[in-house]
mmCIF file of C-alpha atoms and ligand atoms in Angstrom:
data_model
loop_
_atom_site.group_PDB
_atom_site.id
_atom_site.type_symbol
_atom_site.label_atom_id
_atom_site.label_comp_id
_atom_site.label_asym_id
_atom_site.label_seq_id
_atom_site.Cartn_x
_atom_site.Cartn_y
_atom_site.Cartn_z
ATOM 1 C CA UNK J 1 30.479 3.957 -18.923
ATOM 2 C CA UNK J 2 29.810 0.195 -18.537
ATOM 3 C CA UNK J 3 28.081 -0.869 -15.467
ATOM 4 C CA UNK J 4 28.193 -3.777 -13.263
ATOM 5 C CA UNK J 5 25.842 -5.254 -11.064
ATOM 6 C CA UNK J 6 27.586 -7.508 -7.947
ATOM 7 C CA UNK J 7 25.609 -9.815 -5.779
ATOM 8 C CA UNK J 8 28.057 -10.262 -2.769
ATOM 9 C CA UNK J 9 29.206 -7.056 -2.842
ATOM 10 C CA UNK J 10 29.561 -7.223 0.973
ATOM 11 C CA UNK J 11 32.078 -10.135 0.801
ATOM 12 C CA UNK J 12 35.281 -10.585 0.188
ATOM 13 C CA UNK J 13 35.613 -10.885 -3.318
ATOM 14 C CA UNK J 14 32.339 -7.996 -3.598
ATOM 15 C CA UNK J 15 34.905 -5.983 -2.045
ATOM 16 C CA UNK J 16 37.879 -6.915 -4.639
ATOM 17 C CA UNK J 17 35.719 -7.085 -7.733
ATOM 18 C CA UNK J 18 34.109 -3.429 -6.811
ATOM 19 C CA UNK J 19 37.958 -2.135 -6.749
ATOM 20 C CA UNK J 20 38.898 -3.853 -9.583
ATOM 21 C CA UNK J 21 36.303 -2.656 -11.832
ATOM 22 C CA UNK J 22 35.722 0.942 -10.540
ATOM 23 C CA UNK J 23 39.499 1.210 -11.528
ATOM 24 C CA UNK J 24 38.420 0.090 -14.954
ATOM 25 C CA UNK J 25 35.727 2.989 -15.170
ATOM 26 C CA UNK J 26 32.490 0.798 -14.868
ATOM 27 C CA UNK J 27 29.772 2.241 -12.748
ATOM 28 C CA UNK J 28 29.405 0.015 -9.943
ATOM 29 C CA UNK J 29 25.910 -1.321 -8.278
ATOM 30 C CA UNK J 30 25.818 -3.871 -5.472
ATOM 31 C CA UNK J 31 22.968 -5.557 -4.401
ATOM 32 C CA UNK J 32 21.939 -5.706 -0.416
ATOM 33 C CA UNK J 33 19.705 -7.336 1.514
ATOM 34 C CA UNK J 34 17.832 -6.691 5.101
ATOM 35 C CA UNK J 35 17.105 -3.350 6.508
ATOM 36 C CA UNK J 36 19.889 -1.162 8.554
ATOM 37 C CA UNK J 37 22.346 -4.117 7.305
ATOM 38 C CA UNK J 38 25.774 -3.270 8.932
ATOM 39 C CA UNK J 39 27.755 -4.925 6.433
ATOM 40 C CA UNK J 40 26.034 -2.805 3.741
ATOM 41 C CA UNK J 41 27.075 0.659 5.899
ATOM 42 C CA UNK J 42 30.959 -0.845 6.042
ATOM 43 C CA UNK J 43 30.936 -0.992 2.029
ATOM 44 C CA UNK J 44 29.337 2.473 2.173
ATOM 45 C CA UNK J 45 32.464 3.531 3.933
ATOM 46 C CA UNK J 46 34.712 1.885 2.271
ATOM 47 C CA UNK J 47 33.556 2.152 -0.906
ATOM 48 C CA UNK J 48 31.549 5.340 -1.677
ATOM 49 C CA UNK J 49 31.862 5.010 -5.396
ATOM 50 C CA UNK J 50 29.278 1.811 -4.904
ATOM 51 C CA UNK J 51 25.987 2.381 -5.451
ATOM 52 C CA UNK J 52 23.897 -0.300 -3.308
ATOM 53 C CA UNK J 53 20.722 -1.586 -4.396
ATOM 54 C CA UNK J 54 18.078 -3.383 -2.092
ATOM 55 C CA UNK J 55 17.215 -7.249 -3.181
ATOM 56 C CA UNK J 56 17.763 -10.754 -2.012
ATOM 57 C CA UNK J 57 18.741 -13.981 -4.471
ATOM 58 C CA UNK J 58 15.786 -15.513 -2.665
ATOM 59 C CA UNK J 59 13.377 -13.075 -4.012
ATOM 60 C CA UNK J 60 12.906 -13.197 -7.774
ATOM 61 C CA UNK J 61 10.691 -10.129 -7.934
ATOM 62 C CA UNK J 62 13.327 -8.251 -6.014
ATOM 63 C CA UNK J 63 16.240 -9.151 -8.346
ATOM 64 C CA UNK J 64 14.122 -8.234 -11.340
ATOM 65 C CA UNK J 65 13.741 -4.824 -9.910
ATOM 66 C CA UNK J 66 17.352 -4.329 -9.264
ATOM 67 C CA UNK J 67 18.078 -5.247 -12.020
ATOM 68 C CA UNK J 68 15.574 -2.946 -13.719
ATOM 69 C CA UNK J 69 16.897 0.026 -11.359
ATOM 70 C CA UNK J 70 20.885 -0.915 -12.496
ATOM 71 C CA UNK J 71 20.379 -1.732 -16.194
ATOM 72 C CA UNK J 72 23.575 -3.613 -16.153
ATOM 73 C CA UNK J 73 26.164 -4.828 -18.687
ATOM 74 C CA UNK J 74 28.044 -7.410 -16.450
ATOM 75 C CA UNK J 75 26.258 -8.884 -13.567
ATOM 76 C CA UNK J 76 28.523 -10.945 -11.511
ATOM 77 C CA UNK J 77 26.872 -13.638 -8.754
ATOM 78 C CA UNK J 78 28.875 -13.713 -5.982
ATOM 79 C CA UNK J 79 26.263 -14.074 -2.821
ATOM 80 C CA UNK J 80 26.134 -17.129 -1.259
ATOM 81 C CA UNK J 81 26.401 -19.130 2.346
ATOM 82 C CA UNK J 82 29.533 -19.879 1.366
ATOM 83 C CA UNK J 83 31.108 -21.325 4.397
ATOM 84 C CA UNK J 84 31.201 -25.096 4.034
ATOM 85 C CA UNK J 85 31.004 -25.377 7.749
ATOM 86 C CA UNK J 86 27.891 -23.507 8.066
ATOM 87 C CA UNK J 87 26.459 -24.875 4.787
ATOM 88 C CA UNK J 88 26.151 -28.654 7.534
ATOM 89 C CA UNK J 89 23.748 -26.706 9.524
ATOM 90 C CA UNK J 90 22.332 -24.483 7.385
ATOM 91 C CA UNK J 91 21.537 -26.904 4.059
ATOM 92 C CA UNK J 92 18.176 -25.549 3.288
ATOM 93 C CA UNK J 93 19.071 -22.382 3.732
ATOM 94 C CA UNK J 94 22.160 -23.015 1.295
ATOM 95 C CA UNK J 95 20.141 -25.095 -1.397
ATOM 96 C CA UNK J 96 17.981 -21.520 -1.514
ATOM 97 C CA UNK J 97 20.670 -19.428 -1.849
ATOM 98 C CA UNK J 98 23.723 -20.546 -2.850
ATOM 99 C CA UNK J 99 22.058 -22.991 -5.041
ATOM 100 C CA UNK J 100 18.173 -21.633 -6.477
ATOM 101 C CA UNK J 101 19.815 -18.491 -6.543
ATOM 102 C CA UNK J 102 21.259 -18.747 -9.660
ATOM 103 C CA UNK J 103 18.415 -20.077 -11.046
ATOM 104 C CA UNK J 104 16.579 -16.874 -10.025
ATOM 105 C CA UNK J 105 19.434 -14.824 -11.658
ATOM 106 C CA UNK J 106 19.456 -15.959 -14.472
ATOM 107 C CA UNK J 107 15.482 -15.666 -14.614
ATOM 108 C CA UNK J 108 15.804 -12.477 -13.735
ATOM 109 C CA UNK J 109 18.162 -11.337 -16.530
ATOM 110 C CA UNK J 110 16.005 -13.336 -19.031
ATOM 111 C CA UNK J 111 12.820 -11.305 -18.255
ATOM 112 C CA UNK J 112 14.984 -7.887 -18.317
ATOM 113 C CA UNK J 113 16.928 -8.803 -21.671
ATOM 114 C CA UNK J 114 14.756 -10.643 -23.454
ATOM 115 C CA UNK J 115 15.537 -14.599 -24.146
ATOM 116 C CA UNK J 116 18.203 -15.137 -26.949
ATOM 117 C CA UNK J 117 21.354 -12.662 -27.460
ATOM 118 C CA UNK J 118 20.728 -11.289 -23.953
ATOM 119 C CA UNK J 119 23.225 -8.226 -23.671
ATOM 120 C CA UNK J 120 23.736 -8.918 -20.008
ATOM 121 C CA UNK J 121 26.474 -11.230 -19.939
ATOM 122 C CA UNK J 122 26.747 -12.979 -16.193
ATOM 123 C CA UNK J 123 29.670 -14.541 -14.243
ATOM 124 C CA UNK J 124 28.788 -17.637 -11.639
ATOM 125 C CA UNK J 125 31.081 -17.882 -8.823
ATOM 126 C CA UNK J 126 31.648 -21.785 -9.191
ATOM 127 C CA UNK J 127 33.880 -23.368 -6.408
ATOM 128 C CA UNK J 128 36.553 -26.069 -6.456
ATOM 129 C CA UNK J 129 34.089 -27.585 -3.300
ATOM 130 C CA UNK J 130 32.581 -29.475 -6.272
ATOM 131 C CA UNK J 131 35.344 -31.511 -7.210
ATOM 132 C CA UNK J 132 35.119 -32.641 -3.586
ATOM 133 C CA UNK J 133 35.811 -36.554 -3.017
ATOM 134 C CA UNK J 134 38.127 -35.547 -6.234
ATOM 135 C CA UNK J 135 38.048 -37.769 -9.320
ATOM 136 C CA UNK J 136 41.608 -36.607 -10.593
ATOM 137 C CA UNK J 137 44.348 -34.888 -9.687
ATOM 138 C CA UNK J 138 44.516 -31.584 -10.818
ATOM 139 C CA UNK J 139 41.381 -31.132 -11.728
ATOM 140 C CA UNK J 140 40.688 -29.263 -15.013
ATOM 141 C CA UNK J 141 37.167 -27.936 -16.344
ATOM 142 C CA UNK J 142 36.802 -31.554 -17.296
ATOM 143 C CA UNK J 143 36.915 -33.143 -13.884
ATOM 144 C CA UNK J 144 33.389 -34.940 -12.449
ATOM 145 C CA UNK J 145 31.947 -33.339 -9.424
ATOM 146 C CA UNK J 146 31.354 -35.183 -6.357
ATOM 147 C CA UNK J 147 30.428 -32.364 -4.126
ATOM 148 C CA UNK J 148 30.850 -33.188 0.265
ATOM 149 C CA UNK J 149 28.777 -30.832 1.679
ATOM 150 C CA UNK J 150 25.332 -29.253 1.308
ATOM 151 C CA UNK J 151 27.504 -25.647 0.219
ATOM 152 C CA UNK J 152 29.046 -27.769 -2.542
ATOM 153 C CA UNK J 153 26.044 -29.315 -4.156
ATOM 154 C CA UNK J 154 24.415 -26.097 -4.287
ATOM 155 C CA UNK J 155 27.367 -24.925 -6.216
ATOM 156 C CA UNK J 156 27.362 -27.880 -8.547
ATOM 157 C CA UNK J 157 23.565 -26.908 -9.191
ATOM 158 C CA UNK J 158 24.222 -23.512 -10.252
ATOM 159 C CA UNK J 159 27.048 -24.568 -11.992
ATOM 160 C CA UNK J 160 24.838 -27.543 -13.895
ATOM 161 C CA UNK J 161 22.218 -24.443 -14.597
ATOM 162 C CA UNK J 162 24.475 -21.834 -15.473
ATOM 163 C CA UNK J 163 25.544 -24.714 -18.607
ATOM 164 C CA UNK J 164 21.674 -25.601 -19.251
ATOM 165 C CA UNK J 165 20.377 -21.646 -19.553
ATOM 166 C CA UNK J 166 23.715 -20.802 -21.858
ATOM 167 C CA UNK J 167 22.831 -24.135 -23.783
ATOM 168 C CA UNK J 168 19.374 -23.512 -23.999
ATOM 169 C CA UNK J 169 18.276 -19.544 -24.117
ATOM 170 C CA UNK J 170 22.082 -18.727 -25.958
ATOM 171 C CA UNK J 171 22.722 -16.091 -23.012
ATOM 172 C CA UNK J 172 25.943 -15.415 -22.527
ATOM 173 C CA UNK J 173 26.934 -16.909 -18.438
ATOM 174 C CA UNK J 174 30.238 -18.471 -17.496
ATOM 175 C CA UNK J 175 31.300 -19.768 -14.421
ATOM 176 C CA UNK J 176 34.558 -19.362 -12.957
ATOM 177 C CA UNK J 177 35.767 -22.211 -11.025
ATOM 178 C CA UNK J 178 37.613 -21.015 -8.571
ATOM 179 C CA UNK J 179 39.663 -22.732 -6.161
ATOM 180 C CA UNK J 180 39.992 -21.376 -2.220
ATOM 181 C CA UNK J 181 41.000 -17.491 -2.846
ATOM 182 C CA UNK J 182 42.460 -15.327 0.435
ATOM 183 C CA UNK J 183 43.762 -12.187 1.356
ATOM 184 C CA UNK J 184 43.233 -9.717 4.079
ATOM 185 C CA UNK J 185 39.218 -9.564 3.694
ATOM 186 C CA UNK J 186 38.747 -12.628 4.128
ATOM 187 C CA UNK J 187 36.143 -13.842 7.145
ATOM 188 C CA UNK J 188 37.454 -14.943 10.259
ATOM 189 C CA UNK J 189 35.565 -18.278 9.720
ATOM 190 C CA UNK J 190 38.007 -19.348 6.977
ATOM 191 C CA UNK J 191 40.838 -21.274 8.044
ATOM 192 C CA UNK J 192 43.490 -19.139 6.800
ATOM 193 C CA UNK J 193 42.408 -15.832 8.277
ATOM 194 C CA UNK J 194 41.674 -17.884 11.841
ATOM 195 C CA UNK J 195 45.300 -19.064 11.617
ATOM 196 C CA UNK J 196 46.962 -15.316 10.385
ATOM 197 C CA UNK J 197 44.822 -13.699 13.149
ATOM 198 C CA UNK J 198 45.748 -15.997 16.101
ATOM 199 C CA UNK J 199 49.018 -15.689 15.155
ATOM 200 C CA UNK J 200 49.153 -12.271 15.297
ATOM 201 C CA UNK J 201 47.271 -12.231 18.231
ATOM 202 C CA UNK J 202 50.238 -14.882 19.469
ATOM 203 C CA UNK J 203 52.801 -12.814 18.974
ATOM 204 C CA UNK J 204 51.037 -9.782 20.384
ATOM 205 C CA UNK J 205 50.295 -11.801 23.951
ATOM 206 C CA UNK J 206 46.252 -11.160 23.382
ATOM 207 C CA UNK J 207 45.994 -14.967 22.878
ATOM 208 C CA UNK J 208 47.638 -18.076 24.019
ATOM 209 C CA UNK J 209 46.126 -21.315 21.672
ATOM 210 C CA UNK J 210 45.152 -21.568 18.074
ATOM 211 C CA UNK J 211 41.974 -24.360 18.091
ATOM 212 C CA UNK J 212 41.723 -26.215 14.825
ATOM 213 C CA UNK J 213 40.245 -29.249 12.938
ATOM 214 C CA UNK J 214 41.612 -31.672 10.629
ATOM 215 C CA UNK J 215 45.273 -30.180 9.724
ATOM 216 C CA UNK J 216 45.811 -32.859 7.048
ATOM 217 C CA UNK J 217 43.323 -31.551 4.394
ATOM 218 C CA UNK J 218 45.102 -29.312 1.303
ATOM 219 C CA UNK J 219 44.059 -26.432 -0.194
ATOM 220 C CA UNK J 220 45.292 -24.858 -3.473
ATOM 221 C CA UNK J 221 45.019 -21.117 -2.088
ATOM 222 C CA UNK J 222 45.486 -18.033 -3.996
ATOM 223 C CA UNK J 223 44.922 -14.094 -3.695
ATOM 224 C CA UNK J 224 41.712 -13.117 -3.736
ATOM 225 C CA UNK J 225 42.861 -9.904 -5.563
ATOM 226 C CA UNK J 226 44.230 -11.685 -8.459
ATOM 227 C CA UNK J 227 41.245 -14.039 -9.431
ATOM 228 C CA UNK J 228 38.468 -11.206 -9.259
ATOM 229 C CA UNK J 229 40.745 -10.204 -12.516
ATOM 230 C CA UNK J 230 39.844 -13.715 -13.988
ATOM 231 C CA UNK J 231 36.107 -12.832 -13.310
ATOM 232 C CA UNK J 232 36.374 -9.868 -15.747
ATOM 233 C CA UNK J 233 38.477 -11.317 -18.390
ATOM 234 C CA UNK J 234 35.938 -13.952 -18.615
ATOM 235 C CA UNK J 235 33.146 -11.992 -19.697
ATOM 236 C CA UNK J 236 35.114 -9.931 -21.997
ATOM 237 C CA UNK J 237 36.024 -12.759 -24.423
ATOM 238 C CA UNK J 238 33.742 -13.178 -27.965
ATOM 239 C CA UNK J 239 32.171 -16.913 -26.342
ATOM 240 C CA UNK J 240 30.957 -17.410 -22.502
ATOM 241 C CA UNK J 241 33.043 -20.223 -21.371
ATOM 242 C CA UNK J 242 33.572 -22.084 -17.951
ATOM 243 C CA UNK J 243 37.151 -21.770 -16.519
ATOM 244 C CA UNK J 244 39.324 -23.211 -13.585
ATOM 245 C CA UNK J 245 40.914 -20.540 -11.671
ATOM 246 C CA UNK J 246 43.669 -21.960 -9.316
ATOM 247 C CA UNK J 247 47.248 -21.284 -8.679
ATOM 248 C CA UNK J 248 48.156 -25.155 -9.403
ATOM 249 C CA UNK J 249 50.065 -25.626 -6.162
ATOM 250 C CA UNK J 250 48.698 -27.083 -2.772
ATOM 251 C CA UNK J 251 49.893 -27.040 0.651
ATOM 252 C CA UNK J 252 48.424 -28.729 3.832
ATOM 253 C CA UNK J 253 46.706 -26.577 6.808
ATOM 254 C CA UNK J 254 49.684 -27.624 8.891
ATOM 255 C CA UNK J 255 51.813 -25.880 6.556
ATOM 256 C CA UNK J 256 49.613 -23.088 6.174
ATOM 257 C CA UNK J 257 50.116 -22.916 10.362
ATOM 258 C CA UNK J 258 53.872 -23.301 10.587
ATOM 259 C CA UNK J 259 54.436 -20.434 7.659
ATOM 260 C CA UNK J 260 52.097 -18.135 9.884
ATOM 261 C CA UNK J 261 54.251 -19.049 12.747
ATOM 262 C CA UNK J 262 57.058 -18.546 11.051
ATOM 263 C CA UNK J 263 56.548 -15.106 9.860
ATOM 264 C CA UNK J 264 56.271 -13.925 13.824
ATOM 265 C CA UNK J 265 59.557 -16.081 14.477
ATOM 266 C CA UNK J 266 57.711 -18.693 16.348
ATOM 267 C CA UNK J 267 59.085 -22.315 15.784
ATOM 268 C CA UNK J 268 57.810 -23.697 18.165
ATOM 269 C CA UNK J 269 54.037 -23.672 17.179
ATOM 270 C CA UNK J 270 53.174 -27.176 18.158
ATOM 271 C CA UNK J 271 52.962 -25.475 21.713
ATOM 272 C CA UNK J 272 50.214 -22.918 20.515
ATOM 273 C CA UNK J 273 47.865 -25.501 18.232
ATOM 274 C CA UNK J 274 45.062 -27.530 19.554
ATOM 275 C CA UNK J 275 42.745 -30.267 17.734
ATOM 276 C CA UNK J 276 39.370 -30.314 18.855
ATOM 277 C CA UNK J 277 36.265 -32.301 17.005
ATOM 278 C CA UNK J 278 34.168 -29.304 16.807
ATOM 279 C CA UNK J 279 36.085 -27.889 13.884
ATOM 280 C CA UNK J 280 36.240 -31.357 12.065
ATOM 281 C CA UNK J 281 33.494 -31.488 9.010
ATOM 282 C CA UNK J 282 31.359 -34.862 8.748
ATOM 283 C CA UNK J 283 32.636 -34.962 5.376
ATOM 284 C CA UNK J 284 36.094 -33.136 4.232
ATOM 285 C CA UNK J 285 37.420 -32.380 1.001
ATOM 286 C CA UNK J 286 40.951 -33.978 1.745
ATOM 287 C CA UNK J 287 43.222 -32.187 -1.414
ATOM 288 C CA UNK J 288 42.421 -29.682 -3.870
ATOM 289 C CA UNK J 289 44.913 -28.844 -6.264
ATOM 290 C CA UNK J 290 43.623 -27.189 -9.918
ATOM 291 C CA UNK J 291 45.258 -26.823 -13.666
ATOM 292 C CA UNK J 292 44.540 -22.960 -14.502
ATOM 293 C CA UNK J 293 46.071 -24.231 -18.423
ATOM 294 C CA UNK J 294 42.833 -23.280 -20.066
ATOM 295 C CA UNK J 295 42.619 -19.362 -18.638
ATOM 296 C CA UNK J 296 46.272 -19.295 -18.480
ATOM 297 C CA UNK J 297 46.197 -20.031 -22.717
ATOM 298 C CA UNK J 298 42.817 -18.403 -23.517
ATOM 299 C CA UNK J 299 42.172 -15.521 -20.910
ATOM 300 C CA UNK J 300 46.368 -14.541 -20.898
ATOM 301 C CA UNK J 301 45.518 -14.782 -16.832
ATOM 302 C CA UNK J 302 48.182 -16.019 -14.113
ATOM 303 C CA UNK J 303 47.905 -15.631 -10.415
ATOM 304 C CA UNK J 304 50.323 -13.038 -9.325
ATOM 305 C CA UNK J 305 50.870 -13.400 -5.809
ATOM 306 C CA UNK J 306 52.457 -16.593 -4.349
ATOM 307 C CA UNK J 307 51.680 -18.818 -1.174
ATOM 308 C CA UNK J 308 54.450 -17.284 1.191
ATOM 309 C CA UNK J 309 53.325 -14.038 0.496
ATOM 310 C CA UNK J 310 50.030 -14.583 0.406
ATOM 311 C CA UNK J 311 50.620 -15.885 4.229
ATOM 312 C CA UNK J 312 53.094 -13.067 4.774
ATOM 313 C CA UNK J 313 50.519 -10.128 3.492
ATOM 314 C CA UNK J 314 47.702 -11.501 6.018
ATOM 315 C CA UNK J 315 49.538 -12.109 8.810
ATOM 316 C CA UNK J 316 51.173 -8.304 8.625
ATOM 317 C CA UNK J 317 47.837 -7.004 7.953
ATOM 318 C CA UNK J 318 46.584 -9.008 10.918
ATOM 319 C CA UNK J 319 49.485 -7.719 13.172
ATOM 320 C CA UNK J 320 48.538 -4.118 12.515
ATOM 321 C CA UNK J 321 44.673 -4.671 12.911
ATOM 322 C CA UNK J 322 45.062 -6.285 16.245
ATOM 323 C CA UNK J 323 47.716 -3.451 17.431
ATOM 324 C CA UNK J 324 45.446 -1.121 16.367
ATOM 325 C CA UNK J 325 42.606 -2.435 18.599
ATOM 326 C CA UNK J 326 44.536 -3.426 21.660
ATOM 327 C CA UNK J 327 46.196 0.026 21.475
ATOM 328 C CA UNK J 328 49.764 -1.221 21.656
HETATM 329 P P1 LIG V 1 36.785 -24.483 2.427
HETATM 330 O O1 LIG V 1 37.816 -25.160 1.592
HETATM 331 O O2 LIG V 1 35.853 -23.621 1.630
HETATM 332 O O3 LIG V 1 36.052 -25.411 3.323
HETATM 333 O O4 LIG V 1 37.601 -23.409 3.320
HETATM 334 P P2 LIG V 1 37.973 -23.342 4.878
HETATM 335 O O5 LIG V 1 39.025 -22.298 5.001
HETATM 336 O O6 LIG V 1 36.752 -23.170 5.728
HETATM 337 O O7 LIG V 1 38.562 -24.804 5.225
HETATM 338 C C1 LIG V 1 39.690 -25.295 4.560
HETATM 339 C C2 LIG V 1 40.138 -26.581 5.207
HETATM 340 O O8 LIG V 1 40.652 -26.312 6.517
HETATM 341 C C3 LIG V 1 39.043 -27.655 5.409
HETATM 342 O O9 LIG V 1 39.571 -28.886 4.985
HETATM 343 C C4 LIG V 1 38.807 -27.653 6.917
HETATM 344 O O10 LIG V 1 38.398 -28.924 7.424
HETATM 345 C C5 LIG V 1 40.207 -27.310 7.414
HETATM 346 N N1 LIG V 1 40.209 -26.790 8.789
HETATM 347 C C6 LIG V 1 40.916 -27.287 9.845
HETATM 348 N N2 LIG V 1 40.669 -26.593 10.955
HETATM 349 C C7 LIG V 1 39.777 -25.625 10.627
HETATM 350 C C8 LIG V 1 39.143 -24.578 11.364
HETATM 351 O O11 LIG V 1 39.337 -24.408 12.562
HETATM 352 N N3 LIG V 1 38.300 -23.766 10.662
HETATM 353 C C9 LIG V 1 38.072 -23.919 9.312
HETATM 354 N N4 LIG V 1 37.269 -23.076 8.668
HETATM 355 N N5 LIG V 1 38.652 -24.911 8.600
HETATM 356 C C10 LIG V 1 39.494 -25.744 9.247
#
């Protein structure tokens, strides 16, 4: 059986990727860090079939060891601070993690496979937060990075040293860029699962005002579900290559609001929304919108599941959650 190793594992896309490729018959190890973690005892229940492994992508010695304890195929880097918001506040913190933690990766798979034809081939979660301030519209593979916050320059490092240790030790790493991926996992944090979740909490009567930041910004937002596929077809192909991962459509937080609104019948939403400051960023990334061409044509991948019912899925999901707790 192949196996996979998954930093992130207690994430969203952990969560997806785990699915995905138990269903494919790899064994599946995820790395955790902390003692008595809670998240790690949710995937535990969630996921039984996981097999978690202590270690922390600050911590070379520890990722060596896990690594040594996993003997993976495929390791996939998803662990990160990888909420732009945070990444303001946090931007040491980030530079560590979400940034030298590649770096440590990738050392770590070098001293456990050797240096040249490394048999562990390695995904990097890369993020459309580098194209930032963008430099064209869409923006392919090709596209210069101007990264606007601390969480997106630490992405464009690991991306830059994902390129250098493929171009210089011949291991085999891509990155997938991916643009802003959803779905029902996703954190509250996140603008789309704050808007599905007040909504539903609207509708319900358990809340009375949705409080946002800057509504103007646009996202290109797929399913979460659909690009953990793209992860996996990229390391199955004969050359590690870098790849956009986007749906190639983009639609503005005040439409993501009014189609959340609209899916509990309520037109009148302007009544329900409030601006305040606190949510604005001191730099925002006003429009993403990618071209998936290249994994379209050379990975045979499309995203499956569209923007209304991408909404529609997390708003129902949210509507049932919130029942659920409030006992109605
Ligand atoms: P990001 O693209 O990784 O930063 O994903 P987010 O879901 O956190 O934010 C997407 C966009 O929504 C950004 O342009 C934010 O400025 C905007 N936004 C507006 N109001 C809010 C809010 O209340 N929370 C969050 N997270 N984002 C907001």
């Amino acid at each position: 059986m192949p196996r996979a190793f998954i930093t992130g594992i207690t994430g969203q896309d952990g969560r997806h990727l785990a699915e995905f490729l138990h269903g494919k018959g790899y064994d599946v190890y995820g790395m955790v860090k902390g003692q008595n973690n809670p998240r790690a005892q949710s995937v535990i229940d969630e996921m039984p079939f996981v097999e978690l492994v202590p270690g922390d992508l600050a911590d070379l010695p520890s990722l060596v060891a896990a690594l040594e304890l996993s003997q993976p195929d495929e390791v996939y880097n998803l662990g990160a601070i990888s909420f732009v918001a945070l990444s303001f506040n946090q931007a040491e913190l980030t530079a560590n993690l979400t940034g030298l933690g590649v770096l440590r990766m990738l050392e770590a798979i070098r001293m456990i496979g050797g240096t040249h034809d490394n048999p562990i081939r390695f995904y990097q979660a890369s993020s459309s937060e580098m194209f930032g301030k963008v430099r064209e519209t869409p923006q392919t593979e090709s596209t210069p990075f101007h990264p606007r916050s601390p969480y997106g320059c630490a992405k464009v490092f690991g991306h830059d040293i994902v390129v250098n240790y493929r171009e210089s030790y011949g291991l085999f790493a891509c990155s997938g860029i991916l643009f802003n991926h959803e779905g029902p996992r996703r954190g509250i944090e996140f603008v789309t699962r704050k808007v599905t979740n007040a909504v539903a909490r609207i509708k319900l009567g358990l809340q009375h005002e949705l409080v946002l930041g800057n509504l103007d910004a646009k996202r290109d937002w797929g399913y979460a579900g659909d690009y953990v596929k793209a992860m996996w077809l990229m390391l199955q192909q004969d050359e590690p290559d870098d790849y956009v991962i986007a749906t190639g459509e983009t639609h503005s937080i005040e439409e993501l609001v009014e189609r959340a609104f609209a899916e509990v019948e309520i037109d009148n939403w302007r009544d329900y929304v409030r601006q305040d400051p606190k949510f604005f960023r001191p730099a925002e990334v006003d429009l993403l919108i990618g071209d998936p061409s290249k994994a379209r044509e050379q990975l045979g991948w499309k995203p499956e599941v569209s923007f209304p019912d991408l909404v529609s899925m997390m708003v129902q999901n949210d509507l049932q959650l919130e029942a659920a707790k409030a006992g109605i």
